[in-house]
Coordinates of C-alpha atoms and ligand atoms in Angstrom, one line a residue:
M1 CA 83.0 111.7 49.3
T2 CA 86.1 113.9 49.8
E3 CA 87.1 116.7 52.1
N4 CA 86.6 119.1 49.1
M5 CA 82.9 118.4 49.1
R6 CA 82.4 120.1 52.4
E7 CA 79.4 122.4 52.6
S8 CA 79.7 125.6 54.6
M9 CA 77.4 127.6 56.7
E10 CA 77.8 131.2 57.8
Y11 CA 77.2 132.7 61.2
D12 CA 78.0 135.9 62.9
V13 CA 79.9 134.1 65.7
V14 CA 81.0 130.4 65.8
I15 CA 81.8 129.0 69.3
V16 CA 83.8 125.9 69.9
G17 CA 82.8 124.1 73.2
A18 CA 79.7 124.2 75.3
G19 CA 81.3 124.7 78.7
P20 CA 80.6 127.6 80.9
A21 CA 82.8 129.9 78.8
G22 CA 81.3 129.1 75.4
L23 CA 77.7 129.1 76.7
S24 CA 78.1 132.4 78.5
A25 CA 79.5 134.0 75.3
A26 CA 76.5 132.6 73.3
I27 CA 74.0 133.9 75.8
R28 CA 75.6 137.4 76.0
L29 CA 75.7 137.7 72.2
K30 CA 72.0 137.1 72.0
Q31 CA 71.1 139.2 75.0
L32 CA 72.8 142.2 73.3
D33 CA 71.6 141.5 69.8
A34 CA 68.8 139.0 69.2
E35 CA 69.4 139.2 65.4
L36 CA 72.9 137.8 65.6
S37 CA 73.4 134.2 64.3
V38 CA 75.3 132.2 66.9
V39 CA 76.3 128.5 66.8
V40 CA 77.9 126.4 69.6
L41 CA 79.7 123.2 68.6
E42 CA 80.3 120.5 71.3
K43 CA 82.2 117.3 70.9
G44 CA 80.3 115.5 73.8
S45 CA 77.3 113.4 72.9
E46 CA 75.2 116.0 74.7
V47 CA 76.0 119.2 76.5
G48 CA 77.5 118.3 79.9
A49 CA 78.8 114.9 78.8
H50 CA 82.4 116.1 78.9
I51 CA 82.1 118.6 81.7
L52 CA 84.2 117.8 84.8
S53 CA 84.6 120.4 87.5
G54 CA 84.6 120.4 91.3
A55 CA 82.5 122.2 91.8
V56 CA 82.1 125.0 94.3
L57 CA 80.7 127.8 92.2
D58 CA 81.5 131.5 92.8
T59 CA 78.3 133.0 91.4
S60 CA 80.0 136.3 90.3
G61 CA 80.0 135.0 86.7
I62 CA 76.4 133.9 86.5
D63 CA 75.3 136.9 88.5
A64 CA 76.7 139.2 85.8
L65 CA 75.2 137.2 83.0
I66 CA 71.8 136.1 84.2
P67 CA 71.1 138.1 87.5
D68 CA 67.8 136.3 88.0
W69 CA 69.2 132.8 87.6
K70 CA 67.5 131.7 90.9
S71 CA 64.0 132.5 89.8
K72 CA 64.7 131.0 86.3
G73 CA 65.4 127.6 87.9
A74 CA 69.2 127.3 87.6
P75 CA 70.4 124.0 89.2
I76 CA 72.4 126.1 91.7
T77 CA 70.6 125.2 94.9
V78 CA 73.1 123.9 97.5
P79 CA 74.7 126.8 99.4
V80 CA 78.0 126.1 101.2
K81 CA 77.3 125.9 104.9
K82 CA 80.6 124.7 106.3
D83 CA 84.1 125.1 105.2
N84 CA 86.9 122.8 106.5
F85 CA 90.6 122.7 105.7
Y86 CA 93.0 120.0 107.0
M87 CA 96.6 119.1 106.7
L88 CA 96.9 115.3 106.6
G89 CA 99.6 113.0 107.9
A90 CA 99.6 109.3 107.2
A91 CA 97.2 108.6 110.0
G92 CA 96.2 111.9 111.5
K93 CA 94.9 115.3 110.5
L94 CA 95.4 118.9 111.7
R95 CA 92.6 121.4 111.2
I96 CA 93.7 124.8 109.8
P97 CA 91.3 127.5 111.1
I98 CA 89.5 129.2 108.2
F99 CA 90.1 132.7 109.8
L100 CA 93.8 132.3 109.1
M101 CA 93.0 132.3 105.4
P102 CA 92.5 135.5 103.4
P103 CA 88.8 136.2 102.8
L104 CA 89.1 135.2 99.1
M105 CA 89.5 131.6 100.2
N106 CA 86.2 131.6 102.1
N107 CA 83.5 129.4 100.4
H108 CA 80.5 130.9 102.3
G109 CA 78.1 132.5 99.8
K110 CA 79.2 130.0 97.1
Y111 CA 77.3 126.9 95.9
I112 CA 78.0 123.2 95.4
V113 CA 76.9 122.4 91.9
S114 CA 77.2 119.9 89.1
M115 CA 78.7 122.0 86.4
G116 CA 77.5 119.4 83.9
N117 CA 73.9 120.2 85.0
V118 CA 74.6 123.9 85.1
C119 CA 75.9 123.7 81.5
R120 CA 72.8 121.7 80.5
W121 CA 70.6 124.4 82.0
M122 CA 72.6 127.2 80.4
A123 CA 72.3 125.5 77.0
E124 CA 68.5 125.4 77.3
Y125 CA 68.6 129.0 78.3
A126 CA 70.8 129.9 75.3
E127 CA 68.5 127.9 72.9
G128 CA 65.6 129.9 74.3
L129 CA 67.4 133.0 73.1
G130 CA 67.9 131.5 69.6
V131 CA 71.4 130.1 69.9
E132 CA 72.0 127.0 67.7
I133 CA 73.8 124.3 69.7
F134 CA 75.1 121.1 68.1
P135 CA 76.4 118.4 70.4
G136 CA 78.2 115.5 68.9
M137 CA 80.2 117.9 66.6
A138 CA 83.9 117.8 67.2
C139 CA 85.8 120.7 65.7
S140 CA 88.9 119.1 64.2
E141 CA 90.4 121.9 62.1
L142 CA 90.5 125.7 61.8
V143 CA 89.6 127.4 58.5
F144 CA 91.8 130.4 57.6
G145 CA 91.0 133.4 55.4
D146 CA 93.2 135.0 52.8
A147 CA 94.7 137.4 55.2
G148 CA 95.7 134.6 57.6
E149 CA 92.8 135.2 59.9
V150 CA 90.7 132.4 61.5
K151 CA 87.4 132.5 59.7
G152 CA 85.8 129.2 60.8
V153 CA 86.1 125.6 61.8
V154 CA 85.6 122.2 60.3
A155 CA 83.2 120.1 62.4
G156 CA 81.4 116.8 62.1
E157 CA 83.9 114.7 60.1
F158 CA 82.9 111.1 60.6
G159 CA 83.7 107.6 59.2
K160 CA 87.4 107.4 58.7
N161 CA 89.1 104.0 58.7
S162 CA 91.8 103.3 61.2
D163 CA 94.5 104.1 58.6
G164 CA 92.8 107.6 58.0
T165 CA 91.3 106.7 54.7
P166 CA 87.6 107.5 54.2
S167 CA 85.3 104.5 54.8
D168 CA 82.0 103.9 52.8
A169 CA 80.2 105.8 55.6
Y170 CA 82.6 108.8 55.4
E171 CA 81.0 112.2 56.1
P172 CA 83.4 115.1 55.4
G173 CA 81.8 117.4 57.9
M174 CA 81.0 121.1 57.4
E175 CA 82.8 124.4 57.5
L176 CA 81.1 126.7 59.9
L177 CA 82.3 130.2 59.2
G178 CA 81.9 133.3 61.3
K179 CA 82.8 136.9 61.6
Y180 CA 84.5 135.8 64.8
V181 CA 85.4 132.4 66.1
F182 CA 85.6 131.8 69.9
L183 CA 87.7 128.9 71.2
S184 CA 86.2 127.8 74.5
E185 CA 87.6 124.2 74.5
G186 CA 88.7 124.2 78.1
V187 CA 92.1 123.2 79.3
R188 CA 94.7 122.5 76.6
G189 CA 92.3 122.8 73.8
S190 CA 93.6 121.2 70.6
L191 CA 92.6 124.0 68.3
S192 CA 93.6 126.6 70.9
K193 CA 97.1 125.0 71.2
G194 CA 97.4 125.5 67.4
V195 CA 96.3 129.1 67.5
I196 CA 98.6 129.9 70.4
A197 CA 101.5 128.5 68.4
K198 CA 100.5 130.1 65.0
Y199 CA 100.1 133.6 66.3
D200 CA 102.7 133.3 69.0
L201 CA 100.2 134.3 71.6
A202 CA 102.3 133.1 74.6
Q203 CA 105.4 135.1 73.6
N204 CA 105.0 137.5 76.5
S205 CA 103.6 135.1 79.1
D206 CA 105.2 132.6 81.5
V207 CA 105.0 128.9 80.8
A208 CA 101.6 127.2 81.1
K209 CA 101.2 125.0 84.2
F210 CA 98.7 122.3 84.9
G211 CA 97.4 119.8 87.5
L212 CA 95.6 116.5 86.9
G213 CA 92.2 116.4 88.7
M214 CA 90.5 113.0 89.3
K215 CA 87.0 112.8 90.7
E216 CA 84.6 110.2 91.9
I217 CA 81.0 110.7 92.9
W218 CA 80.1 108.7 96.0
E219 CA 76.7 108.0 97.4
I220 CA 77.3 107.7 101.1
D221 CA 75.5 106.6 104.3
P222 CA 72.9 109.4 104.9
A223 CA 74.0 109.5 108.6
K224 CA 77.4 110.8 107.5
H225 CA 76.1 113.2 104.7
R226 CA 76.3 116.9 105.5
Q227 CA 74.7 118.8 102.6
G228 CA 76.6 122.0 102.0
T229 CA 79.9 120.9 103.6
V230 CA 83.1 121.7 101.8
T231 CA 86.4 120.1 102.9
H232 CA 89.8 120.6 101.4
T233 CA 93.0 118.7 102.4
M234 CA 96.6 119.0 101.6
G235 CA 99.6 116.8 102.6
W236 CA 99.4 113.0 102.7
P237 CA 99.9 111.0 100.6
L238 CA 101.7 113.5 98.3
N239 CA 104.0 115.3 100.7
A240 CA 107.5 115.8 99.1
N241 CA 106.6 113.8 96.0
A242 CA 104.3 116.2 94.4
G243 CA 102.0 119.2 95.0
G244 CA 98.3 118.8 95.2
G245 CA 95.4 118.1 97.5
S246 CA 91.8 116.8 97.7
F247 CA 88.3 118.1 98.0
F248 CA 85.0 116.7 99.3
Y249 CA 81.8 118.5 98.4
H250 CA 78.6 117.3 99.9
L251 CA 75.9 118.0 97.3
E252 CA 72.3 116.8 97.5
N253 CA 70.9 113.2 97.4
N254 CA 73.5 111.9 99.9
Q255 CA 76.1 112.3 97.2
V256 CA 79.7 113.6 97.7
Y257 CA 82.2 114.7 95.1
V258 CA 85.5 113.3 96.1
G259 CA 88.3 114.9 94.1
F260 CA 92.1 114.6 94.1
V261 CA 94.5 117.0 92.2
V262 CA 98.2 116.2 91.5
H263 CA 100.3 119.1 90.2
L264 CA 101.8 117.9 86.9
N265 CA 105.3 119.4 87.7
Y266 CA 106.2 116.4 89.8
K267 CA 109.7 115.1 89.2
N268 CA 109.6 111.4 90.0
P269 CA 108.6 109.7 86.8
H270 CA 107.6 106.6 88.8
L271 CA 104.8 108.6 90.5
H272 CA 101.3 107.3 89.6
P273 CA 98.8 110.0 90.2
Y274 CA 95.8 107.7 89.9
M275 CA 97.2 105.3 92.5
E276 CA 98.0 108.3 94.8
F277 CA 94.3 109.1 94.6
Q278 CA 93.3 105.5 95.4
R279 CA 95.5 105.2 98.4
F280 CA 94.4 108.6 99.6
K281 CA 90.9 107.1 100.2
H282 CA 92.4 104.8 102.8
H283 CA 93.3 107.6 105.1
P284 CA 91.3 107.1 108.3
M285 CA 89.4 110.4 107.8
V286 CA 88.4 109.5 104.2
E287 CA 87.7 105.8 105.0
E288 CA 85.4 106.8 107.8
L289 CA 83.4 109.0 105.4
L290 CA 83.1 106.6 102.5
K291 CA 82.8 103.3 104.3
G292 CA 79.4 101.7 103.5
G293 CA 79.0 104.0 100.5
K294 CA 79.4 103.3 96.8
R295 CA 81.2 105.0 94.0
I296 CA 78.8 105.8 91.2
A297 CA 80.9 107.8 88.7
Y298 CA 84.6 108.5 87.9
G299 CA 86.3 111.0 85.6
A300 CA 89.5 113.0 85.1
R301 CA 90.5 116.3 83.6
A302 CA 93.6 118.5 83.6
I303 CA 93.2 121.9 85.3
T304 CA 95.1 125.0 84.4
E305 CA 97.4 126.2 87.1
G306 CA 99.7 128.9 85.6
G307 CA 97.4 131.7 86.6
W308 CA 97.9 135.4 85.8
Q309 CA 101.5 135.3 84.5
S310 CA 100.7 132.4 82.2
V311 CA 97.6 133.8 80.5
P312 CA 98.6 134.3 76.8
K313 CA 97.3 137.1 74.6
V314 CA 93.7 136.1 74.3
V315 CA 92.8 137.6 70.9
F316 CA 94.0 136.8 67.4
P317 CA 92.8 137.8 64.0
G318 CA 89.3 136.5 63.7
G319 CA 88.8 135.2 67.2
A320 CA 89.5 134.8 70.9
L321 CA 90.4 132.3 73.6
L322 CA 87.9 132.0 76.4
G323 CA 87.9 130.3 79.8
C324 CA 90.4 127.6 80.4
S325 CA 91.6 127.7 76.9
A326 CA 93.2 130.9 78.2
G327 CA 94.0 129.4 81.6
L328 CA 91.8 131.4 83.9
V329 CA 91.7 129.2 87.0
N330 CA 92.4 130.8 90.4
V331 CA 94.6 128.0 91.7
P332 CA 94.4 128.4 95.5
R333 CA 90.7 128.8 95.3
I334 CA 90.5 125.9 92.7
K335 CA 87.9 127.9 90.9
G336 CA 87.7 128.8 87.2
N337 CA 84.0 128.6 86.3
H338 CA 83.3 132.2 87.3
N339 CA 86.2 133.5 85.2
A340 CA 85.1 131.2 82.3
M341 CA 81.7 132.9 82.4
L342 CA 83.1 136.4 82.8
S343 CA 85.5 135.8 79.9
G344 CA 82.6 134.6 77.7
K345 CA 80.6 137.7 78.6
A346 CA 83.5 140.1 77.9
A347 CA 84.4 138.5 74.5
A348 CA 80.7 138.6 73.5
E349 CA 80.5 142.3 74.3
A350 CA 83.6 143.0 72.3
A351 CA 82.3 141.0 69.3
V352 CA 78.8 142.7 69.4
A353 CA 80.5 146.2 69.3
A354 CA 82.8 145.1 66.5
I355 CA 80.0 143.6 64.4
K356 CA 77.9 146.8 64.9
D357 CA 80.9 148.8 63.5
G358 CA 80.9 146.5 60.4
R359 CA 84.1 144.8 61.4
S360 CA 85.0 141.1 61.1
G361 CA 88.1 138.8 61.1
D362 CA 90.2 141.3 63.1
E363 CA 91.4 141.3 66.8
L364 CA 88.9 142.0 69.5
A365 CA 91.2 144.4 71.4
A366 CA 88.3 145.4 73.8
Y367 CA 88.1 141.8 75.1
E368 CA 91.9 141.7 75.8
T369 CA 91.6 145.1 77.6
D370 CA 88.6 143.9 79.8
L371 CA 90.5 140.7 80.7
R372 CA 93.7 142.6 81.6
S373 CA 91.9 145.2 83.8
G374 CA 88.5 143.9 84.8
P375 CA 87.2 141.4 87.4
I376 CA 89.2 138.4 86.0
A377 CA 92.5 140.4 86.4
K378 CA 91.5 141.3 90.0
D379 CA 90.8 137.7 90.9
L380 CA 93.9 136.2 89.4
K381 CA 96.5 138.9 90.1
R382 CA 96.2 138.7 93.9
V383 CA 97.0 134.9 94.0
R384 CA 99.7 134.9 91.3
N385 CA 102.6 133.9 93.5
V386 CA 101.0 130.9 95.3
K387 CA 101.8 128.4 92.6
P388 CA 105.4 129.5 91.9
L389 CA 106.0 129.5 95.7
W390 CA 104.7 126.0 96.0
S391 CA 106.8 124.7 93.1
R392 CA 109.9 126.2 94.6
F393 CA 109.6 125.7 98.3
G394 CA 107.0 122.9 98.7
L395 CA 103.8 122.8 100.7
L396 CA 104.7 124.1 104.2
V397 CA 106.7 127.2 103.2
S398 CA 104.3 128.1 100.4
L399 CA 101.4 127.9 102.8
G400 CA 103.0 130.5 105.0
L401 CA 104.5 132.7 102.4
G402 CA 101.7 132.2 99.9
G403 CA 99.2 133.0 102.7
F404 CA 101.1 136.2 103.6
D405 CA 101.3 137.2 100.0
M406 CA 97.6 136.7 99.5
W407 CA 96.9 138.7 102.7
T408 CA 99.0 141.7 101.5
N409 CA 97.4 141.6 98.1
N410 CA 94.0 141.4 99.7
L411 CA 94.6 144.2 102.2
F412 CA 96.9 146.6 100.3
G413 CA 96.5 145.5 96.7
F414 CA 100.2 144.8 96.1
S415 CA 102.7 142.0 96.6
V416 CA 106.2 142.5 98.1
L417 CA 107.3 139.5 96.0
G418 CA 106.3 141.2 92.7
T419 CA 105.4 138.5 90.1
L420 CA 107.3 135.2 90.5
K421 CA 108.1 133.0 87.5
H422 CA 107.1 129.4 87.2
G423 CA 110.4 128.1 85.8
K424 CA 110.2 124.8 83.8
S425 CA 107.1 123.5 82.0
D426 CA 105.5 120.4 83.5
A427 CA 107.0 118.2 80.8
E428 CA 110.5 119.5 81.4
S429 CA 110.1 119.0 85.2
T430 CA 110.1 115.2 84.8
G431 CA 113.3 113.7 86.1
L432 CA 115.2 110.7 85.0
A433 CA 113.9 107.3 86.2
A434 CA 117.4 106.3 87.4
D435 CA 117.5 109.3 89.8
Y436 CA 114.2 108.5 91.6
A437 CA 113.0 105.5 93.7
K438 CA 110.1 103.4 92.4
I439 CA 106.9 103.7 94.5
D440 CA 105.2 100.7 95.8
Y441 CA 101.4 101.3 95.7
P442 CA 99.0 99.1 97.7
K443 CA 96.7 97.0 95.6
P444 CA 93.2 98.5 95.4
D445 CA 90.7 96.7 97.6
G446 CA 87.7 96.9 95.2
T447 CA 85.6 98.6 97.9
L448 CA 87.2 102.0 98.6
S449 CA 89.9 101.9 96.0
F450 CA 89.6 100.5 92.4
D451 CA 91.9 99.5 89.6
R452 CA 92.1 102.0 86.8
L453 CA 90.1 100.1 84.2
T454 CA 87.3 99.3 86.5
N455 CA 87.0 103.0 87.4
V456 CA 87.2 104.0 83.7
S457 CA 84.0 102.0 83.1
F458 CA 82.4 104.4 85.5
A459 CA 83.3 107.3 83.1
M460 CA 81.0 105.6 80.5
T461 CA 83.6 106.5 77.9
N462 CA 83.2 105.2 74.4
H463 CA 85.1 105.6 71.1
E464 CA 84.3 104.1 67.8
E465 CA 87.1 101.5 67.4
S466 CA 87.4 101.6 63.6
Q467 CA 88.5 105.3 63.5
P468 CA 92.2 106.4 63.7
A469 CA 93.6 106.9 67.2
H470 CA 93.0 110.5 68.1
L471 CA 96.3 110.5 70.2
H472 CA 99.0 111.2 67.7
L473 CA 102.7 110.5 68.2
N474 CA 105.0 112.9 66.4
D475 CA 107.6 110.1 66.3
A476 CA 106.4 106.6 66.9
S477 CA 109.8 105.4 68.1
I478 CA 110.2 107.8 71.0
P479 CA 108.1 105.9 73.6
I480 CA 110.3 102.8 73.5
D481 CA 113.6 104.3 72.3
V482 CA 113.7 107.4 74.4
N483 CA 111.0 107.5 77.1
L484 CA 111.3 103.9 78.3
P485 CA 115.0 104.0 79.0
K486 CA 115.1 107.6 80.3
F487 CA 111.8 107.9 82.2
D488 CA 110.4 104.4 82.4
E489 CA 107.8 105.6 80.0
P490 CA 105.6 107.6 82.4
A491 CA 102.6 107.6 80.1
Q492 CA 101.9 104.2 81.6
R493 CA 101.3 105.9 85.0
Y494 CA 100.3 109.5 84.4
C495 CA 97.3 108.7 82.2
P496 CA 94.3 108.3 84.6
A497 CA 92.4 106.1 82.1
G498 CA 95.1 103.5 81.3
V499 CA 95.3 104.5 77.7
Y500 CA 99.1 103.9 77.4
E501 CA 100.8 100.5 77.9
V502 CA 104.2 99.2 77.3
V503 CA 103.7 95.5 76.4
T504 CA 106.6 93.2 77.0
E505 CA 106.4 89.6 75.7
E506 CA 109.1 87.1 76.0
G507 CA 111.5 87.0 73.1
K508 CA 110.0 90.2 71.6
D509 CA 110.9 93.9 71.7
P510 CA 108.7 96.0 74.0
R511 CA 105.7 97.6 72.2
F512 CA 103.9 100.9 73.0
V513 CA 100.2 100.4 72.8
I514 CA 97.6 103.2 72.7
N515 CA 94.2 102.1 73.9
F516 CA 92.5 105.3 72.7
Q517 CA 89.1 103.8 73.4
N518 CA 89.7 104.4 77.2
C519 CA 90.5 108.1 76.8
V520 CA 88.5 110.4 79.0
H521 CA 89.8 113.6 77.3
C522 CA 91.7 114.9 80.3
K523 CA 94.7 116.0 78.0
T524 CA 97.4 115.0 80.6
C525 CA 99.4 113.1 78.0
D526 CA 99.6 116.2 75.8
I527 CA 100.9 118.2 78.8
K528 CA 103.2 115.8 80.7
D529 CA 104.9 113.6 78.0
P530 CA 108.6 114.5 78.7
S531 CA 109.4 114.4 75.0
Q532 CA 106.4 116.4 74.1
N533 CA 105.7 113.8 71.5
I534 CA 101.9 113.2 72.1
N535 CA 99.3 115.4 70.4
W536 CA 95.8 115.1 71.7
T537 CA 93.4 115.7 68.9
V538 CA 89.6 115.3 68.8
P539 CA 88.1 111.9 68.0
Q540 CA 84.9 111.9 66.0
G541 CA 82.0 113.8 67.6
G542 CA 79.9 112.1 70.3
D543 CA 82.8 109.9 71.4
G544 CA 84.5 110.2 74.9
P545 CA 83.1 110.1 78.4
N546 CA 79.4 110.4 79.2
Y547 CA 79.5 112.0 82.6
P548 CA 76.2 112.2 84.5
N549 CA 76.4 115.1 87.0
M550 CA 80.1 115.8 87.3
Ligands
FAD1 C1 89.1 118.4 89.2 C2 88.7 119.8 89.0 C3 88.0 120.5 90.0 C4 87.6 121.8 89.7 N1 86.9 122.5 90.7 C5 86.4 123.7 90.5 C6 85.5 124.3 91.4 O1 85.2 123.7 92.4 N2 85.1 125.5 91.1 C7 85.4 126.2 89.9 O2 84.9 127.3 89.7 N3 86.2 125.6 89.0 C8 86.7 124.4 89.2 N4 87.5 123.8 88.3 C9 87.9 124.5 87.1 C10 86.7 124.6 86.1 O3 86.3 123.3 85.8 C11 87.2 125.2 84.8 O4 87.7 126.5 85.1 C12 86.0 125.4 83.8 O5 85.5 124.1 83.5 C13 86.5 126.1 82.6 O6 85.3 126.2 81.7 P1 85.5 126.3 80.1 O7 84.2 126.6 79.6 O8 86.7 127.1 79.8 O9 86.0 124.8 79.7 P2 85.3 123.4 80.0 O10 84.4 123.4 81.1 O11 86.3 122.4 80.0 O12 84.3 123.2 78.7 C14 84.9 123.0 77.4 C15 83.9 122.3 76.5 O13 84.4 122.3 75.2 C16 84.3 121.1 74.5 N5 85.3 121.0 73.5 C17 86.7 121.0 73.7 N6 87.3 121.0 72.5 C18 86.4 120.9 71.6 C19 86.4 120.8 70.1 N7 87.6 120.9 69.5 N8 85.3 120.7 69.5 C20 84.1 120.7 70.1 N9 84.0 120.8 71.5 C21 85.1 120.9 72.2 C22 84.5 120.1 75.7 O14 83.9 118.8 75.4 C23 83.7 120.8 76.8 O15 82.4 120.5 76.9 C24 87.9 122.5 88.5 C25 88.6 121.7 87.5 C26 89.0 120.4 87.7 C27 89.6 119.7 86.6

């Protein structure tokens, strides 16, 4: 069988990715016009399998989409009761009173949720409206029309040999064609990256910025569990090395989400984000909480941090970028799910109006207008200077200045700082190995802290080994010839799943090994490689992590 034998199916709207953005778009399309044909394609083995979020949910998105979500049984049941914020030193902590923070930072009225479970529920809701959802279908290519517009995607290609040739079990996949194609792939989507480059969508926006979020689910001693408590920390162990922070969200069943975010603009190529997370858990405050508990799941995902000034143009001929494919996270609030939902809703409304007018394959300008002037703009604009201030001046100054800026934005609707620029991309921020000290990380103790490969087994990730690696190098010589001498090949450390190794054997040249089977689809390599030589592409559908309730 060959690629030319692909069958095609036609829909009104084709949606790539069953996250909050894609599912919201699907639901809104069918709410507005039950006759529309809508398909959602998801690379995870089931909806929710690849969803990793905090998550404290600001319900403004779901309120706008499904106002009666409560009575419809949405798994949004743990209201935030207590909000803590600490600055950490190596052994101590300083509580920052919440009243010093602008109201937008307050988590009261929000809910602690598993976004994986919220997405599973939204998918059922969408199917009830007649949306077709196909999990296990990775969208690997875009299909273009004669005028250069996006008119569909290729999904469900299976059975390639490791050298890329078709095996006996080869399935060429299908072309799913639509009047409009929505890309809701989340952060650093592989098709979205291609579309942004092809249509030059980022020409008028600042560079994209990212963090790496790592997360464990812990089951803790019931005596220490405080359902509804949200705690954020900043400071140790990152300090001057890198920006970032942690979160603890006490959900139900004595479980706590323990998360750690490292901003990917760190300079020292010896920094090991995963090991920073592990040593963080030995802080007395954290140790006290987790002692006697057990880690039951692990995962990692990049998070978009560029904010308002980095949002690219979100429409292109034949489609639109939704949610984190457009970078809609409010960084100081660490929240993007509400904006993902609102973007899905707005794109759907624009598409329904266009289809009613007999249009297809053009730009949905109404969606761009809504995004630039509606609730998403309001949410992102007032925090737009926090990240650039942090990148320039570090944590303490940015807390003061960023806080002041958010207050003036909040009270008066303007910033005395205007809109600050981000400067370099995260890849360009990486400094030379020779200019920075190596960091000596304590060995994980196997109780509170774990080695990377043990933890990866708790992501339940799985990739069919006989397929080609889905992590492509533009130039196979760069890791050893360029990255190793200049940056001590940081892929060995920045990958939170231990995918990349430099193997040195006596009498032999060092080798760069890609253990793609371990990949948890976080996309950090695509973002942070200083030579921008790694392209993250989709493996065959159904492969990747199998997160329970992340
Ligand atoms: C550690 C961490 C903590 C966070 N905490 C919070 C929080 O507390 N509150 C909050 O509101 N936000 C939080 N966020 C941000 C939030 O997770 C994102 O804003 C949100 O997930 C964006 O939704 P999305 O639908 O755009 O993308 P995603 O949720 O990433 O969903 C994208 C989906 O598309 C699928 N997909 C991708 N590419 C393809 C393809 N080519 N073919 C088929 N399927 C594909 C993926 O498998 C996935 O299921 C956090 C993020 C991280 C990483």
